[in-house]
PDB file of C-alpha atoms in Angstrom:
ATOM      1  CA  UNK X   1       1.666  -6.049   7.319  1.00 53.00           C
ATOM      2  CA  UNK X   2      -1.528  -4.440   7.300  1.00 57.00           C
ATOM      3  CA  UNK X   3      -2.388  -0.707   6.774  1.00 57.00           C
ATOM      4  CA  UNK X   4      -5.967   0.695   7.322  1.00 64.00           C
ATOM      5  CA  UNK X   5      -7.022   4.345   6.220  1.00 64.00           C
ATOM      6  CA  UNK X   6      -9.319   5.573   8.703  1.00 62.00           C
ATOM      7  CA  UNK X   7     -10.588   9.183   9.873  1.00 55.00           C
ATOM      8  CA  UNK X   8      -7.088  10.334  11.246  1.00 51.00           C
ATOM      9  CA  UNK X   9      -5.865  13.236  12.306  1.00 50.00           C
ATOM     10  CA  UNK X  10      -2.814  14.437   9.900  1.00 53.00           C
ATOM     11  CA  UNK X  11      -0.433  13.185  12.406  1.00 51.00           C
ATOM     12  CA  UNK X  12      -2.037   9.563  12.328  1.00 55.00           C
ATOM     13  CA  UNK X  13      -1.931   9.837   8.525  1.00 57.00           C
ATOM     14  CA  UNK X  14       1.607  10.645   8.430  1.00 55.00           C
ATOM     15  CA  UNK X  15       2.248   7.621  11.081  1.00 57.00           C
ATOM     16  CA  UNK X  16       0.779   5.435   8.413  1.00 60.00           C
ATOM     17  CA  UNK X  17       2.967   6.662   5.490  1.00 58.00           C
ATOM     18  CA  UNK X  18       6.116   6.202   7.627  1.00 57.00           C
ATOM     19  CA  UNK X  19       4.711   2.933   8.427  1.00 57.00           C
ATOM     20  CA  UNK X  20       4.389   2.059   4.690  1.00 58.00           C
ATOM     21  CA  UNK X  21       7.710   3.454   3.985  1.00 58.00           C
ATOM     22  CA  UNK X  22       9.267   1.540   6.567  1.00 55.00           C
ATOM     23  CA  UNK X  23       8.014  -1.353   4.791  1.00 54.00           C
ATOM     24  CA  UNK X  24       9.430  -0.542   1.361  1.00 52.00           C
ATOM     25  CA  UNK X  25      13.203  -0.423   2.842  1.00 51.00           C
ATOM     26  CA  UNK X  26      12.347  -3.601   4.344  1.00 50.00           C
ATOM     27  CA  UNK X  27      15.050  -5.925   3.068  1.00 46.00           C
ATOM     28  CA  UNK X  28      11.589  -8.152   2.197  1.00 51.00           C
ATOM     29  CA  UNK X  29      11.510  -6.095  -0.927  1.00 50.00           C
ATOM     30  CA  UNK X  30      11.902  -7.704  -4.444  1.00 52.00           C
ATOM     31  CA  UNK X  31      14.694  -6.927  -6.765  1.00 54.00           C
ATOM     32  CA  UNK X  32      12.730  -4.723  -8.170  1.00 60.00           C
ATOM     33  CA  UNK X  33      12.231  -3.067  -4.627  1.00 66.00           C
ATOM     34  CA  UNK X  34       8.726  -3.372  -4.650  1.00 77.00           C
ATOM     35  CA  UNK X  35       6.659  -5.264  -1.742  1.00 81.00           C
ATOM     36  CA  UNK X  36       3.738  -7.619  -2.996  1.00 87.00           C
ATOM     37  CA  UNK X  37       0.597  -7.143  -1.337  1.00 90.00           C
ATOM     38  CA  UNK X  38      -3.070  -6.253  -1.658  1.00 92.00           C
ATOM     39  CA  UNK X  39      -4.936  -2.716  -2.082  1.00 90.00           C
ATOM     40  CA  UNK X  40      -8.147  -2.451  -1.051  1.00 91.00           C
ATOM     41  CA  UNK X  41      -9.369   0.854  -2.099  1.00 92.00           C
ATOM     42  CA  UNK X  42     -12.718   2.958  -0.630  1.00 91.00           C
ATOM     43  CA  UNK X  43     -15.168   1.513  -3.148  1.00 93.00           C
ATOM     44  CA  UNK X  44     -14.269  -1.743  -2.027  1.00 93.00           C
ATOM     45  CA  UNK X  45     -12.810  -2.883  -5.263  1.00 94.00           C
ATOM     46  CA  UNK X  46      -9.326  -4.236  -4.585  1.00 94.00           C
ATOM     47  CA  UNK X  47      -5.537  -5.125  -6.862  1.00 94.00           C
ATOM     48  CA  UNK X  48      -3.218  -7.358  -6.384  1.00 94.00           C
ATOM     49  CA  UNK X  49       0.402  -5.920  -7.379  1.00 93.00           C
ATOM     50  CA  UNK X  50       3.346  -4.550  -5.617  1.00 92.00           C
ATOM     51  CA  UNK X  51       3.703  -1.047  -3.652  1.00 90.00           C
ATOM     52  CA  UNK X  52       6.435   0.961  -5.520  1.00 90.00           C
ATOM     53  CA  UNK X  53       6.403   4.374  -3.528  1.00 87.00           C
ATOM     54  CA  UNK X  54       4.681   6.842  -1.434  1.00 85.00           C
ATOM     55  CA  UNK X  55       5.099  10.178  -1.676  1.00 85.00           C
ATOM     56  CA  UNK X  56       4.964  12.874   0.285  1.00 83.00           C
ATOM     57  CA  UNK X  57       1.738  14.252  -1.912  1.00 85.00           C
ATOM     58  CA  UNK X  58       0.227  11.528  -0.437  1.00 85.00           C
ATOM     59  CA  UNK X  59       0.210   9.393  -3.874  1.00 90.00           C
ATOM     60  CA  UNK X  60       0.786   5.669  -3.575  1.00 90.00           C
ATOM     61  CA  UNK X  61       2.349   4.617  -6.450  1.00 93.00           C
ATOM     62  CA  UNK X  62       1.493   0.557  -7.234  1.00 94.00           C
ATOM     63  CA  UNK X  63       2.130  -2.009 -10.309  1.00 94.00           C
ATOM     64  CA  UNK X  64      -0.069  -4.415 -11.501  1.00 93.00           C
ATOM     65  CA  UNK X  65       1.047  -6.760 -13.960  1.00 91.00           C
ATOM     66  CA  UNK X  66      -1.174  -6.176 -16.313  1.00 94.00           C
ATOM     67  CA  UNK X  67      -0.119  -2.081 -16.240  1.00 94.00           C
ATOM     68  CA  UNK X  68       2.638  -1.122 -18.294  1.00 94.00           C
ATOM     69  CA  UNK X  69       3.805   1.608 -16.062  1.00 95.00           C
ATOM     70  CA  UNK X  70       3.054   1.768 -12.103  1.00 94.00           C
ATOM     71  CA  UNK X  71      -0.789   2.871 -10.951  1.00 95.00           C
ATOM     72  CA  UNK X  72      -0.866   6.310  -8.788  1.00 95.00           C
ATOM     73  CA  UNK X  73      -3.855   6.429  -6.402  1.00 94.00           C
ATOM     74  CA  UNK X  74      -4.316   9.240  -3.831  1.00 91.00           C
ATOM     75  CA  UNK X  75      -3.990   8.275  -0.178  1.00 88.00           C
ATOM     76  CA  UNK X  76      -8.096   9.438   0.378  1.00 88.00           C
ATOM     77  CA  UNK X  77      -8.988   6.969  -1.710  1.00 91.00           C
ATOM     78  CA  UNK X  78      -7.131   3.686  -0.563  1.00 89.00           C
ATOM     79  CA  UNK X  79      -9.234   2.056   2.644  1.00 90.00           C
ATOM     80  CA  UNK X  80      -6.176  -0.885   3.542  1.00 88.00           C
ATOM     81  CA  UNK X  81      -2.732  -1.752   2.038  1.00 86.00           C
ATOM     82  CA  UNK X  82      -1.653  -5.614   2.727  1.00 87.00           C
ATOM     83  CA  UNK X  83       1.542  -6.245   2.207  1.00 84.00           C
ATOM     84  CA  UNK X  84       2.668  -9.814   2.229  1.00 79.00           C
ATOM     85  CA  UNK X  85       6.832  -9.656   1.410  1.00 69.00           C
ATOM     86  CA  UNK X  86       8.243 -13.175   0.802  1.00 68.00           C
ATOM     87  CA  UNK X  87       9.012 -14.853   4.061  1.00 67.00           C
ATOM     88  CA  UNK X  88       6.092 -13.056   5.887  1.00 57.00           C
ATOM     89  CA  UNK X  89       3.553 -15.020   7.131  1.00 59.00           C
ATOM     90  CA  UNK X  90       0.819 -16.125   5.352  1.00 60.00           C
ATOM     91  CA  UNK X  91      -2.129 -14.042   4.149  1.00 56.00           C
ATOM     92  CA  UNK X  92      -4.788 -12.749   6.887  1.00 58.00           C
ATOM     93  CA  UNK X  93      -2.161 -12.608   9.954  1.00 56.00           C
ATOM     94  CA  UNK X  94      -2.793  -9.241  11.145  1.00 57.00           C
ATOM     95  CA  UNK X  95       0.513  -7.539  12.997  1.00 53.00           C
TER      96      UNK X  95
END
């Protein structure tokens, strides 16, 4: 599943947040009830990890492995969200 930020209107923002939060009560979740994927955020730098939670401040909540605690990035600054659950298809299959 594949998420793009682009210049929406509120109402297209919110569409992608319930989108996103659709996928975290997927039943694709981890035990942890995180979703692996990709972030690609506006700079173009990007981190692997899981999505943990959105919020409705608009903070994305995501863990890296190498982060004790769960990274919190503001929606304005995120450009795509991949999320690849196990038994998706593979990588690069846009929905």
């Amino acid at each position: 599943m594949r998420w793009t930020n682009r210049a929406f209107s509120a109402a297209g923002r919110l569409a992608g947040l319930v989108l996103l939060a659709v996928a975290l009560a997927a039943p694709a979740a981890d035990s942890a009830g995180t979703v692996p994927g990709t972030l690609l955020l506006r700079n173009g730098d990007s981190l692997d990890g899981n999505l943990v939670s959105i919020d409705a401040r608009h903070v994305v909540r995501w863990k890296h492995a190498d982060a004790a605690e769960p990274i919190e990035f503001n929606l304005e600054r995120i450009a795509q969200v991949d999320l690849h659950p196990p038994g998706a298809p593979e990588r690069g299959t846009n929905f």
